[in-house]
């Protein structure tokens, strides 16, 4: 079983809808949580970063971390066709090497006009 | 600041050859990590360098190696290429400052092994 589980999708939503993405993990030592967006044939782009538990909001994006359930979420409000991409969750523990992230498989999101 | 740059962007090689990929981190960032991305395995950690020293290595064979120079630029080398090495190779940099425990990725080098 992988340390980080993420449904690969695809997840299709109409323009303007809320996109809801999530990852579950098994390693209770994970403390740093990130969401990346990756367009086709491009490198991942950092969207959100959260340390430990709680919520964080940035524009149309909201990231949530529930460490008790080992569950993280990303919500995208007022989705646009330009949000169509693969969304990757990533995480690491405090004692892990700084540059070593564990990634989910990525969820492909399609926002239809 | 300019982002992470990687060269070349695309590469075609044949089995048995070797390849060297280059990565220039964001100015001021001293930590560089490399990842391999394939449709089947997703993003997998290769290795991490900080201050010219390898800090961590993923579960890849010894054919995969890397190094970091004094200006923080990094190279990775794959010897005796196999078909399964076809992938997008991504480099990421970070400045290792508290509150900035994130990595920023480059566009990647797409390697095709024939």
mmCIF file with all atom_site columns, C-alpha atoms in Angstrom:
data_model
loop_
_atom_site.group_PDB
_atom_site.id
_atom_site.type_symbol
_atom_site.label_atom_id
_atom_site.label_alt_id
_atom_site.label_comp_id
_atom_site.label_asym_id
_atom_site.label_entity_id
_atom_site.label_seq_id
_atom_site.pdbx_PDB_ins_code
_atom_site.Cartn_x
_atom_site.Cartn_y
_atom_site.Cartn_z
_atom_site.occupancy
_atom_site.B_iso_or_equiv
_atom_site.pdbx_formal_charge
_atom_site.auth_seq_id
_atom_site.auth_comp_id
_atom_site.auth_asym_id
_atom_site.auth_atom_id
_atom_site.pdbx_PDB_model_num
ATOM 1   C CA . UNK A 1 1   ? 0.000   0.000  0.000   1.00 0.00 ? 1   UNK A CA 1
ATOM 2   C CA . UNK A 1 2   ? 1.280   3.444  -0.894  1.00 0.00 ? 2   UNK A CA 1
ATOM 3   C CA . UNK A 1 3   ? 1.942   5.994  1.833   1.00 0.00 ? 3   UNK A CA 1
ATOM 4   C CA . UNK A 1 4   ? -0.163  8.578  0.014   1.00 0.00 ? 4   UNK A CA 1
ATOM 5   C CA . UNK A 1 5   ? -3.388  7.639  -1.757  1.00 0.00 ? 5   UNK A CA 1
ATOM 6   C CA . UNK A 1 6   ? -5.093  9.893  -4.266  1.00 0.00 ? 6   UNK A CA 1
ATOM 7   C CA . UNK A 1 7   ? -7.908  9.078  -6.673  1.00 0.00 ? 7   UNK A CA 1
ATOM 8   C CA . UNK A 1 8   ? -6.561  9.573  -10.210 1.00 0.00 ? 8   UNK A CA 1
ATOM 9   C CA . UNK A 1 9   ? -9.958  10.619 -11.602 1.00 0.00 ? 9   UNK A CA 1
ATOM 10  C CA . UNK A 1 10  ? -10.717 12.042 -14.047 1.00 0.00 ? 10  UNK A CA 1
ATOM 11  C CA . UNK A 1 11  ? -12.979 14.438 -12.198 1.00 0.00 ? 11  UNK A CA 1
ATOM 12  C CA . UNK A 1 12  ? -15.234 16.381 -14.541 1.00 0.00 ? 12  UNK A CA 1
ATOM 13  C CA . UNK A 1 13  ? -17.104 19.473 -13.309 1.00 0.00 ? 13  UNK A CA 1
ATOM 14  C CA . UNK A 1 14  ? -19.013 22.284 -15.024 1.00 0.00 ? 14  UNK A CA 1
ATOM 15  C CA . UNK A 1 15  ? -17.555 25.765 -15.049 1.00 0.00 ? 15  UNK A CA 1
ATOM 16  C CA . UNK A 1 16  ? -18.352 27.645 -11.853 1.00 0.00 ? 16  UNK A CA 1
ATOM 17  C CA . UNK A 1 17  ? -18.679 24.535 -9.697  1.00 0.00 ? 17  UNK A CA 1
ATOM 18  C CA . UNK A 1 18  ? -16.578 23.740 -6.662  1.00 0.00 ? 18  UNK A CA 1
ATOM 19  C CA . UNK A 1 19  ? -13.819 21.215 -7.243  1.00 0.00 ? 19  UNK A CA 1
ATOM 20  C CA . UNK A 1 20  ? -13.134 18.975 -4.261  1.00 0.00 ? 20  UNK A CA 1
ATOM 21  C CA . UNK A 1 21  ? -9.904  16.995 -4.137  1.00 0.00 ? 21  UNK A CA 1
ATOM 22  C CA . UNK A 1 22  ? -8.466  14.873 -1.380  1.00 0.00 ? 22  UNK A CA 1
ATOM 23  C CA . UNK A 1 23  ? -5.641  12.591 -0.318  1.00 0.00 ? 23  UNK A CA 1
ATOM 24  C CA . UNK A 1 24  ? -5.277  10.114 2.479   1.00 0.00 ? 24  UNK A CA 1
ATOM 25  C CA . UNK A 1 25  ? -2.007  9.058  4.020   1.00 0.00 ? 25  UNK A CA 1
ATOM 26  C CA . UNK A 1 26  ? -0.747  6.425  6.386   1.00 0.00 ? 26  UNK A CA 1
ATOM 27  C CA . UNK A 1 27  ? 2.373   7.993  7.907   1.00 0.00 ? 27  UNK A CA 1
ATOM 28  C CA . UNK A 1 28  ? 1.391   9.905  11.044  1.00 0.00 ? 28  UNK A CA 1
ATOM 29  C CA . UNK A 1 29  ? 4.767   11.664 10.979  1.00 0.00 ? 29  UNK A CA 1
ATOM 30  C CA . UNK A 1 30  ? 3.816   13.799 7.984   1.00 0.00 ? 30  UNK A CA 1
ATOM 31  C CA . UNK A 1 31  ? 3.656   17.451 9.005   1.00 0.00 ? 31  UNK A CA 1
ATOM 32  C CA . UNK A 1 32  ? 4.127   19.462 5.827   1.00 0.00 ? 32  UNK A CA 1
ATOM 33  C CA . UNK A 1 33  ? 1.416   19.268 3.189   1.00 0.00 ? 33  UNK A CA 1
ATOM 34  C CA . UNK A 1 34  ? 1.401   20.737 -0.286  1.00 0.00 ? 34  UNK A CA 1
ATOM 35  C CA . UNK A 1 35  ? -0.813  20.868 -3.330  1.00 0.00 ? 35  UNK A CA 1
ATOM 36  C CA . UNK A 1 36  ? 0.681   21.226 -6.778  1.00 0.00 ? 36  UNK A CA 1
ATOM 37  C CA . UNK A 1 37  ? -1.002  21.814 -10.120 1.00 0.00 ? 37  UNK A CA 1
ATOM 38  C CA . UNK A 1 38  ? 0.497   20.297 -13.233 1.00 0.00 ? 38  UNK A CA 1
ATOM 39  C CA . UNK A 1 39  ? -0.556  21.143 -16.736 1.00 0.00 ? 39  UNK A CA 1
ATOM 40  C CA . UNK A 1 40  ? 0.111   18.666 -19.496 1.00 0.00 ? 40  UNK A CA 1
ATOM 41  C CA . UNK A 1 41  ? 3.822   18.437 -20.366 1.00 0.00 ? 41  UNK A CA 1
ATOM 42  C CA . UNK A 1 42  ? 4.762   21.014 -17.716 1.00 0.00 ? 42  UNK A CA 1
ATOM 43  C CA . UNK A 1 43  ? 6.395   20.858 -14.290 1.00 0.00 ? 43  UNK A CA 1
ATOM 44  C CA . UNK A 1 44  ? 4.291   20.944 -11.097 1.00 0.00 ? 44  UNK A CA 1
ATOM 45  C CA . UNK A 1 45  ? 3.381   24.406 -9.835  1.00 0.00 ? 45  UNK A CA 1
ATOM 46  C CA . UNK A 1 46  ? 3.006   24.984 -6.097  1.00 0.00 ? 46  UNK A CA 1
ATOM 47  C CA . UNK A 1 47  ? -0.545  26.025 -5.176  1.00 0.00 ? 47  UNK A CA 1
ATOM 48  C CA . UNK A 1 48  ? -0.863  25.668 -1.425  1.00 0.00 ? 48  UNK A CA 1
ATOM 49  C CA . UNK A 1 49  ? 1.372   24.821 1.513   1.00 0.00 ? 49  UNK A CA 1
ATOM 50  C CA . UNK A 1 50  ? 0.158   23.951 4.992   1.00 0.00 ? 50  UNK A CA 1
ATOM 51  C CA . UNK A 1 51  ? 2.042   23.024 8.114   1.00 0.00 ? 51  UNK A CA 1
ATOM 52  C CA . UNK A 1 52  ? 0.342   20.573 10.482  1.00 0.00 ? 52  UNK A CA 1
ATOM 53  C CA . UNK A 1 53  ? -3.446  20.776 10.852  1.00 0.00 ? 53  UNK A CA 1
ATOM 54  C CA . UNK A 1 54  ? -5.905  23.465 9.938   1.00 0.00 ? 54  UNK A CA 1
ATOM 55  C CA . UNK A 1 55  ? -7.244  25.407 7.012   1.00 0.00 ? 55  UNK A CA 1
ATOM 56  C CA . UNK A 1 56  ? -5.592  27.831 4.656   1.00 0.00 ? 56  UNK A CA 1
ATOM 57  C CA . UNK A 1 57  ? -7.246  29.994 2.065   1.00 0.00 ? 57  UNK A CA 1
ATOM 58  C CA . UNK A 1 58  ? -5.711  31.747 -0.917  1.00 0.00 ? 58  UNK A CA 1
ATOM 59  C CA . UNK A 1 59  ? -8.051  33.328 -3.412  1.00 0.00 ? 59  UNK A CA 1
ATOM 60  C CA . UNK A 1 60  ? -10.258 30.604 -4.888  1.00 0.00 ? 60  UNK A CA 1
ATOM 61  C CA . UNK A 1 61  ? -8.236  27.845 -3.212  1.00 0.00 ? 61  UNK A CA 1
ATOM 62  C CA . UNK A 1 62  ? -8.763  26.384 0.253   1.00 0.00 ? 62  UNK A CA 1
ATOM 63  C CA . UNK A 1 63  ? -6.559  23.670 1.718   1.00 0.00 ? 63  UNK A CA 1
ATOM 64  C CA . UNK A 1 64  ? -7.585  21.628 4.733   1.00 0.00 ? 64  UNK A CA 1
ATOM 65  C CA . UNK A 1 65  ? -5.547  19.207 6.817   1.00 0.00 ? 65  UNK A CA 1
ATOM 66  C CA . UNK A 1 66  ? -7.124  16.768 9.275   1.00 0.00 ? 66  UNK A CA 1
ATOM 67  C CA . UNK A 1 67  ? -4.253  14.951 10.902  1.00 0.00 ? 67  UNK A CA 1
ATOM 68  C CA . UNK A 1 68  ? -6.506  12.909 13.170  1.00 0.00 ? 68  UNK A CA 1
ATOM 69  C CA . UNK A 1 69  ? -8.056  11.318 10.075  1.00 0.00 ? 69  UNK A CA 1
ATOM 70  C CA . UNK A 1 70  ? -4.864  11.493 7.994   1.00 0.00 ? 70  UNK A CA 1
ATOM 71  C CA . UNK A 1 71  ? -6.818  13.306 5.328   1.00 0.00 ? 71  UNK A CA 1
ATOM 72  C CA . UNK A 1 72  ? -6.090  16.452 3.338   1.00 0.00 ? 72  UNK A CA 1
ATOM 73  C CA . UNK A 1 73  ? -8.329  18.342 0.960   1.00 0.00 ? 73  UNK A CA 1
ATOM 74  C CA . UNK A 1 74  ? -8.158  21.066 -1.655  1.00 0.00 ? 74  UNK A CA 1
ATOM 75  C CA . UNK A 1 75  ? -11.208 23.028 -2.736  1.00 0.00 ? 75  UNK A CA 1
ATOM 76  C CA . UNK A 1 76  ? -11.333 25.217 -5.812  1.00 0.00 ? 76  UNK A CA 1
ATOM 77  C CA . UNK A 1 77  ? -14.241 27.661 -5.906  1.00 0.00 ? 77  UNK A CA 1
ATOM 78  C CA . UNK A 1 78  ? -15.732 29.155 -9.058  1.00 0.00 ? 78  UNK A CA 1
ATOM 79  C CA . UNK A 1 79  ? -13.801 26.722 -11.236 1.00 0.00 ? 79  UNK A CA 1
ATOM 80  C CA . UNK A 1 80  ? -12.661 27.843 -14.668 1.00 0.00 ? 80  UNK A CA 1
ATOM 81  C CA . UNK A 1 81  ? -11.665 25.859 -17.775 1.00 0.00 ? 81  UNK A CA 1
ATOM 82  C CA . UNK A 1 82  ? -8.106  27.044 -17.091 1.00 0.00 ? 82  UNK A CA 1
ATOM 83  C CA . UNK A 1 83  ? -8.211  24.995 -13.879 1.00 0.00 ? 83  UNK A CA 1
ATOM 84  C CA . UNK A 1 84  ? -8.220  21.837 -15.996 1.00 0.00 ? 84  UNK A CA 1
ATOM 85  C CA . UNK A 1 85  ? -5.025  20.099 -14.952 1.00 0.00 ? 85  UNK A CA 1
ATOM 86  C CA . UNK A 1 86  ? -3.665  17.327 -12.763 1.00 0.00 ? 86  UNK A CA 1
ATOM 87  C CA . UNK A 1 87  ? -3.569  18.146 -9.063  1.00 0.00 ? 87  UNK A CA 1
ATOM 88  C CA . UNK A 1 88  ? -0.938  16.453 -6.927  1.00 0.00 ? 88  UNK A CA 1
ATOM 89  C CA . UNK A 1 89  ? -0.804  16.281 -3.171  1.00 0.00 ? 89  UNK A CA 1
ATOM 90  C CA . UNK A 1 90  ? 2.613   16.015 -1.545  1.00 0.00 ? 90  UNK A CA 1
ATOM 91  C CA . UNK A 1 91  ? 3.817   15.716 2.010   1.00 0.00 ? 91  UNK A CA 1
ATOM 92  C CA . UNK A 1 92  ? 6.796   15.028 4.245   1.00 0.00 ? 92  UNK A CA 1
ATOM 93  C CA . UNK A 1 93  ? 7.624   14.583 7.902   1.00 0.00 ? 93  UNK A CA 1
ATOM 94  C CA . UNK A 1 94  ? 9.614   16.889 10.158  1.00 0.00 ? 94  UNK A CA 1
ATOM 95  C CA . UNK A 1 95  ? 12.549  14.513 10.312  1.00 0.00 ? 95  UNK A CA 1
ATOM 96  C CA . UNK A 1 96  ? 12.453  13.652 6.627   1.00 0.00 ? 96  UNK A CA 1
ATOM 97  C CA . UNK A 1 97  ? 15.080  14.997 4.342   1.00 0.00 ? 97  UNK A CA 1
ATOM 98  C CA . UNK A 1 98  ? 14.085  18.515 3.352   1.00 0.00 ? 98  UNK A CA 1
ATOM 99  C CA . UNK A 1 99  ? 13.894  17.746 -0.323  1.00 0.00 ? 99  UNK A CA 1
ATOM 100 C CA . UNK A 1 100 ? 12.146  14.395 -0.203  1.00 0.00 ? 100 UNK A CA 1
ATOM 101 C CA . UNK A 1 101 ? 8.405   14.635 -0.776  1.00 0.00 ? 101 UNK A CA 1
ATOM 102 C CA . UNK A 1 102 ? 5.918   11.797 -0.984  1.00 0.00 ? 102 UNK A CA 1
ATOM 103 C CA . UNK A 1 103 ? 3.435   12.424 -3.765  1.00 0.00 ? 103 UNK A CA 1
ATOM 104 C CA . UNK A 1 104 ? -0.012  11.140 -4.479  1.00 0.00 ? 104 UNK A CA 1
ATOM 105 C CA . UNK A 1 105 ? -0.768  9.773  -7.925  1.00 0.00 ? 105 UNK A CA 1
ATOM 106 C CA . UNK A 1 106 ? -2.473  13.012 -8.959  1.00 0.00 ? 106 UNK A CA 1
ATOM 107 C CA . UNK A 1 107 ? -6.120  13.700 -9.822  1.00 0.00 ? 107 UNK A CA 1
ATOM 108 C CA . UNK A 1 108 ? -6.953  14.821 -13.327 1.00 0.00 ? 108 UNK A CA 1
ATOM 109 C CA . UNK A 1 109 ? -9.544  17.594 -13.279 1.00 0.00 ? 109 UNK A CA 1
ATOM 110 C CA . UNK A 1 110 ? -11.565 18.688 -16.310 1.00 0.00 ? 110 UNK A CA 1
ATOM 111 C CA . UNK A 1 111 ? -13.649 21.850 -16.071 1.00 0.00 ? 111 UNK A CA 1
ATOM 112 C CA . UNK A 1 112 ? -16.133 22.029 -18.917 1.00 0.00 ? 112 UNK A CA 1
ATOM 113 C CA . UNK A 1 113 ? -17.444 25.398 -20.197 1.00 0.00 ? 113 UNK A CA 1
ATOM 114 C CA . UNK B 2 1   ? 13.303  35.853 -9.491  1.00 0.00 ? 1   UNK B CA 1
ATOM 115 C CA . UNK B 2 2   ? 13.745  33.482 -12.370 1.00 0.00 ? 2   UNK B CA 1
ATOM 116 C CA . UNK B 2 3   ? 12.354  30.034 -11.779 1.00 0.00 ? 3   UNK B CA 1
ATOM 117 C CA . UNK B 2 4   ? 14.059  26.664 -11.885 1.00 0.00 ? 4   UNK B CA 1
ATOM 118 C CA . UNK B 2 5   ? 15.511  25.964 -15.298 1.00 0.00 ? 5   UNK B CA 1
ATOM 119 C CA . UNK B 2 6   ? 16.289  22.590 -16.787 1.00 0.00 ? 6   UNK B CA 1
ATOM 120 C CA . UNK B 2 7   ? 18.194  21.666 -19.907 1.00 0.00 ? 7   UNK B CA 1
ATOM 121 C CA . UNK B 2 8   ? 17.678  20.106 -22.295 1.00 0.00 ? 8   UNK B CA 1
ATOM 122 C CA . UNK B 2 9   ? 13.893  20.066 -22.402 1.00 0.00 ? 9   UNK B CA 1
ATOM 123 C CA . UNK B 2 10  ? 13.670  17.027 -24.649 1.00 0.00 ? 10  UNK B CA 1
ATOM 124 C CA . UNK B 2 11  ? 16.067  14.204 -25.296 1.00 0.00 ? 11  UNK B CA 1
ATOM 125 C CA . UNK B 2 12  ? 16.002  11.027 -27.351 1.00 0.00 ? 12  UNK B CA 1
ATOM 126 C CA . UNK B 2 13  ? 18.543  8.320  -26.621 1.00 0.00 ? 13  UNK B CA 1
ATOM 127 C CA . UNK B 2 14  ? 18.978  4.648  -27.406 1.00 0.00 ? 14  UNK B CA 1
ATOM 128 C CA . UNK B 2 15  ? 19.378  1.774  -24.986 1.00 0.00 ? 15  UNK B CA 1
ATOM 129 C CA . UNK B 2 16  ? 22.839  1.483  -23.528 1.00 0.00 ? 16  UNK B CA 1
ATOM 130 C CA . UNK B 2 17  ? 23.707  5.137  -23.943 1.00 0.00 ? 17  UNK B CA 1
ATOM 131 C CA . UNK B 2 18  ? 24.176  7.529  -21.069 1.00 0.00 ? 18  UNK B CA 1
ATOM 132 C CA . UNK B 2 19  ? 22.629  10.931 -20.501 1.00 0.00 ? 19  UNK B CA 1
ATOM 133 C CA . UNK B 2 20  ? 23.325  14.021 -18.404 1.00 0.00 ? 20  UNK B CA 1
ATOM 134 C CA . UNK B 2 21  ? 20.574  16.427 -17.387 1.00 0.00 ? 21  UNK B CA 1
ATOM 135 C CA . UNK B 2 22  ? 21.157  19.868 -15.932 1.00 0.00 ? 22  UNK B CA 1
ATOM 136 C CA . UNK B 2 23  ? 19.243  21.962 -13.405 1.00 0.00 ? 23  UNK B CA 1
ATOM 137 C CA . UNK B 2 24  ? 19.725  25.553 -12.276 1.00 0.00 ? 24  UNK B CA 1
ATOM 138 C CA . UNK B 2 25  ? 17.812  26.338 -9.059  1.00 0.00 ? 25  UNK B CA 1
ATOM 139 C CA . UNK B 2 26  ? 16.107  29.571 -8.154  1.00 0.00 ? 26  UNK B CA 1
ATOM 140 C CA . UNK B 2 27  ? 18.681  32.184 -7.205  1.00 0.00 ? 27  UNK B CA 1
ATOM 141 C CA . UNK B 2 28  ? 19.565  31.789 -3.536  1.00 0.00 ? 28  UNK B CA 1
ATOM 142 C CA . UNK B 2 29  ? 18.244  28.264 -3.242  1.00 0.00 ? 29  UNK B CA 1
ATOM 143 C CA . UNK B 2 30  ? 20.888  25.796 -2.176  1.00 0.00 ? 30  UNK B CA 1
ATOM 144 C CA . UNK B 2 31  ? 18.827  22.617 -2.068  1.00 0.00 ? 31  UNK B CA 1
ATOM 145 C CA . UNK B 2 32  ? 18.101  20.692 -5.259  1.00 0.00 ? 32  UNK B CA 1
ATOM 146 C CA . UNK B 2 33  ? 16.058  17.518 -5.563  1.00 0.00 ? 33  UNK B CA 1
ATOM 147 C CA . UNK B 2 34  ? 15.431  15.306 -8.549  1.00 0.00 ? 34  UNK B CA 1
ATOM 148 C CA . UNK B 2 35  ? 12.299  13.296 -9.307  1.00 0.00 ? 35  UNK B CA 1
ATOM 149 C CA . UNK B 2 36  ? 11.281  10.863 -12.008 1.00 0.00 ? 36  UNK B CA 1
ATOM 150 C CA . UNK B 2 37  ? 7.705   11.056 -13.246 1.00 0.00 ? 37  UNK B CA 1
ATOM 151 C CA . UNK B 2 38  ? 6.085   8.243  -15.216 1.00 0.00 ? 38  UNK B CA 1
ATOM 152 C CA . UNK B 2 39  ? 2.417   7.479  -15.924 1.00 0.00 ? 39  UNK B CA 1
ATOM 153 C CA . UNK B 2 40  ? 2.618   4.218  -14.008 1.00 0.00 ? 40  UNK B CA 1
ATOM 154 C CA . UNK B 2 41  ? 4.645   5.217  -10.945 1.00 0.00 ? 41  UNK B CA 1
ATOM 155 C CA . UNK B 2 42  ? 3.903   8.916  -10.666 1.00 0.00 ? 42  UNK B CA 1
ATOM 156 C CA . UNK B 2 43  ? 6.499   11.181 -9.077  1.00 0.00 ? 43  UNK B CA 1
ATOM 157 C CA . UNK B 2 44  ? 9.328   9.291  -7.435  1.00 0.00 ? 44  UNK B CA 1
ATOM 158 C CA . UNK B 2 45  ? 12.183  10.843 -5.491  1.00 0.00 ? 45  UNK B CA 1
ATOM 159 C CA . UNK B 2 46  ? 15.634  10.258 -6.939  1.00 0.00 ? 46  UNK B CA 1
ATOM 160 C CA . UNK B 2 47  ? 18.014  12.256 -4.748  1.00 0.00 ? 47  UNK B CA 1
ATOM 161 C CA . UNK B 2 48  ? 18.583  15.521 -2.950  1.00 0.00 ? 48  UNK B CA 1
ATOM 162 C CA . UNK B 2 49  ? 21.650  17.730 -2.820  1.00 0.00 ? 49  UNK B CA 1
ATOM 163 C CA . UNK B 2 50  ? 22.463  20.538 -0.433  1.00 0.00 ? 50  UNK B CA 1
ATOM 164 C CA . UNK B 2 51  ? 25.746  22.419 -0.317  1.00 0.00 ? 51  UNK B CA 1
ATOM 165 C CA . UNK B 2 52  ? 27.298  20.032 -2.854  1.00 0.00 ? 52  UNK B CA 1
ATOM 166 C CA . UNK B 2 53  ? 26.513  16.982 -0.684  1.00 0.00 ? 53  UNK B CA 1
ATOM 167 C CA . UNK B 2 54  ? 23.984  14.281 -1.387  1.00 0.00 ? 54  UNK B CA 1
ATOM 168 C CA . UNK B 2 55  ? 21.565  14.314 1.548   1.00 0.00 ? 55  UNK B CA 1
ATOM 169 C CA . UNK B 2 56  ? 19.220  11.552 0.544   1.00 0.00 ? 56  UNK B CA 1
ATOM 170 C CA . UNK B 2 57  ? 18.721  9.001  -2.189  1.00 0.00 ? 57  UNK B CA 1
ATOM 171 C CA . UNK B 2 58  ? 15.609  7.215  -3.376  1.00 0.00 ? 58  UNK B CA 1
ATOM 172 C CA . UNK B 2 59  ? 15.215  3.587  -4.390  1.00 0.00 ? 59  UNK B CA 1
ATOM 173 C CA . UNK B 2 60  ? 16.838  3.740  -7.787  1.00 0.00 ? 60  UNK B CA 1
ATOM 174 C CA . UNK B 2 61  ? 19.709  1.651  -9.145  1.00 0.00 ? 61  UNK B CA 1
ATOM 175 C CA . UNK B 2 62  ? 23.263  2.910  -9.116  1.00 0.00 ? 62  UNK B CA 1
ATOM 176 C CA . UNK B 2 63  ? 22.944  3.822  -12.801 1.00 0.00 ? 63  UNK B CA 1
ATOM 177 C CA . UNK B 2 64  ? 21.320  7.005  -11.553 1.00 0.00 ? 64  UNK B CA 1
ATOM 178 C CA . UNK B 2 65  ? 23.751  9.487  -10.081 1.00 0.00 ? 65  UNK B CA 1
ATOM 179 C CA . UNK B 2 66  ? 24.018  13.178 -9.538  1.00 0.00 ? 66  UNK B CA 1
ATOM 180 C CA . UNK B 2 67  ? 26.125  15.992 -8.277  1.00 0.00 ? 67  UNK B CA 1
ATOM 181 C CA . UNK B 2 68  ? 25.861  19.601 -7.237  1.00 0.00 ? 68  UNK B CA 1
ATOM 182 C CA . UNK B 2 69  ? 28.294  22.376 -7.945  1.00 0.00 ? 69  UNK B CA 1
ATOM 183 C CA . UNK B 2 70  ? 29.397  25.271 -5.748  1.00 0.00 ? 70  UNK B CA 1
ATOM 184 C CA . UNK B 2 71  ? 26.932  27.590 -7.496  1.00 0.00 ? 71  UNK B CA 1
ATOM 185 C CA . UNK B 2 72  ? 24.107  25.164 -6.532  1.00 0.00 ? 72  UNK B CA 1
ATOM 186 C CA . UNK B 2 73  ? 23.559  24.022 -10.102 1.00 0.00 ? 73  UNK B CA 1
ATOM 187 C CA . UNK B 2 74  ? 23.011  20.306 -10.290 1.00 0.00 ? 74  UNK B CA 1
ATOM 188 C CA . UNK B 2 75  ? 23.372  17.547 -12.837 1.00 0.00 ? 75  UNK B CA 1
ATOM 189 C CA . UNK B 2 76  ? 22.026  14.051 -12.888 1.00 0.00 ? 76  UNK B CA 1
ATOM 190 C CA . UNK B 2 77  ? 23.443  11.239 -14.964 1.00 0.00 ? 77  UNK B CA 1
ATOM 191 C CA . UNK B 2 78  ? 21.876  7.993  -16.082 1.00 0.00 ? 78  UNK B CA 1
ATOM 192 C CA . UNK B 2 79  ? 24.227  5.386  -17.485 1.00 0.00 ? 79  UNK B CA 1
ATOM 193 C CA . UNK B 2 80  ? 23.386  2.332  -19.562 1.00 0.00 ? 80  UNK B CA 1
ATOM 194 C CA . UNK B 2 81  ? 19.926  3.582  -20.407 1.00 0.00 ? 81  UNK B CA 1
ATOM 195 C CA . UNK B 2 82  ? 16.998  1.165  -20.401 1.00 0.00 ? 82  UNK B CA 1
ATOM 196 C CA . UNK B 2 83  ? 13.617  1.523  -22.084 1.00 0.00 ? 83  UNK B CA 1
ATOM 197 C CA . UNK B 2 84  ? 12.036  1.936  -18.660 1.00 0.00 ? 84  UNK B CA 1
ATOM 198 C CA . UNK B 2 85  ? 14.067  5.083  -18.024 1.00 0.00 ? 85  UNK B CA 1
ATOM 199 C CA . UNK B 2 86  ? 11.797  6.973  -20.422 1.00 0.00 ? 86  UNK B CA 1
ATOM 200 C CA . UNK B 2 87  ? 10.197  9.587  -18.204 1.00 0.00 ? 87  UNK B CA 1
ATOM 201 C CA . UNK B 2 88  ? 9.886   13.224 -17.293 1.00 0.00 ? 88  UNK B CA 1
ATOM 202 C CA . UNK B 2 89  ? 12.782  14.148 -15.021 1.00 0.00 ? 89  UNK B CA 1
ATOM 203 C CA . UNK B 2 90  ? 11.967  17.006 -12.723 1.00 0.00 ? 90  UNK B CA 1
ATOM 204 C CA . UNK B 2 91  ? 14.263  19.160 -10.667 1.00 0.00 ? 91  UNK B CA 1
ATOM 205 C CA . UNK B 2 92  ? 13.045  21.118 -7.654  1.00 0.00 ? 92  UNK B CA 1
ATOM 206 C CA . UNK B 2 93  ? 14.752  23.705 -5.485  1.00 0.00 ? 93  UNK B CA 1
ATOM 207 C CA . UNK B 2 94  ? 14.132  25.126 -2.040  1.00 0.00 ? 94  UNK B CA 1
ATOM 208 C CA . UNK B 2 95  ? 15.906  27.602 0.210   1.00 0.00 ? 95  UNK B CA 1
ATOM 209 C CA . UNK B 2 96  ? 15.537  25.539 3.371   1.00 0.00 ? 96  UNK B CA 1
ATOM 210 C CA . UNK B 2 97  ? 14.315  28.426 5.484   1.00 0.00 ? 97  UNK B CA 1
ATOM 211 C CA . UNK B 2 98  ? 11.755  27.907 8.283   1.00 0.00 ? 98  UNK B CA 1
ATOM 212 C CA . UNK B 2 99  ? 8.341   28.681 6.913   1.00 0.00 ? 99  UNK B CA 1
ATOM 213 C CA . UNK B 2 100 ? 9.530   27.936 3.408   1.00 0.00 ? 100 UNK B CA 1
ATOM 214 C CA . UNK B 2 101 ? 9.546   24.164 3.559   1.00 0.00 ? 101 UNK B CA 1
ATOM 215 C CA . UNK B 2 102 ? 8.320   23.876 0.019   1.00 0.00 ? 102 UNK B CA 1
ATOM 216 C CA . UNK B 2 103 ? 9.907   23.008 -3.261  1.00 0.00 ? 103 UNK B CA 1
ATOM 217 C CA . UNK B 2 104 ? 9.613   24.731 -6.584  1.00 0.00 ? 104 UNK B CA 1
ATOM 218 C CA . UNK B 2 105 ? 9.781   22.635 -9.705  1.00 0.00 ? 105 UNK B CA 1
ATOM 219 C CA . UNK B 2 106 ? 11.299  23.256 -13.087 1.00 0.00 ? 106 UNK B CA 1
ATOM 220 C CA . UNK B 2 107 ? 9.605   22.383 -16.393 1.00 0.00 ? 107 UNK B CA 1
ATOM 221 C CA . UNK B 2 108 ? 11.361  19.029 -16.586 1.00 0.00 ? 108 UNK B CA 1
ATOM 222 C CA . UNK B 2 109 ? 13.404  17.165 -19.152 1.00 0.00 ? 109 UNK B CA 1
ATOM 223 C CA . UNK B 2 110 ? 11.453  14.626 -21.145 1.00 0.00 ? 110 UNK B CA 1
ATOM 224 C CA . UNK B 2 111 ? 13.660  11.637 -21.925 1.00 0.00 ? 111 UNK B CA 1
ATOM 225 C CA . UNK B 2 112 ? 12.705  9.038  -24.483 1.00 0.00 ? 112 UNK B CA 1
ATOM 226 C CA . UNK B 2 113 ? 14.799  5.890  -24.670 1.00 0.00 ? 113 UNK B CA 1
ATOM 227 C CA . UNK B 2 114 ? 14.460  3.876  -27.878 1.00 0.00 ? 114 UNK B CA 1
#
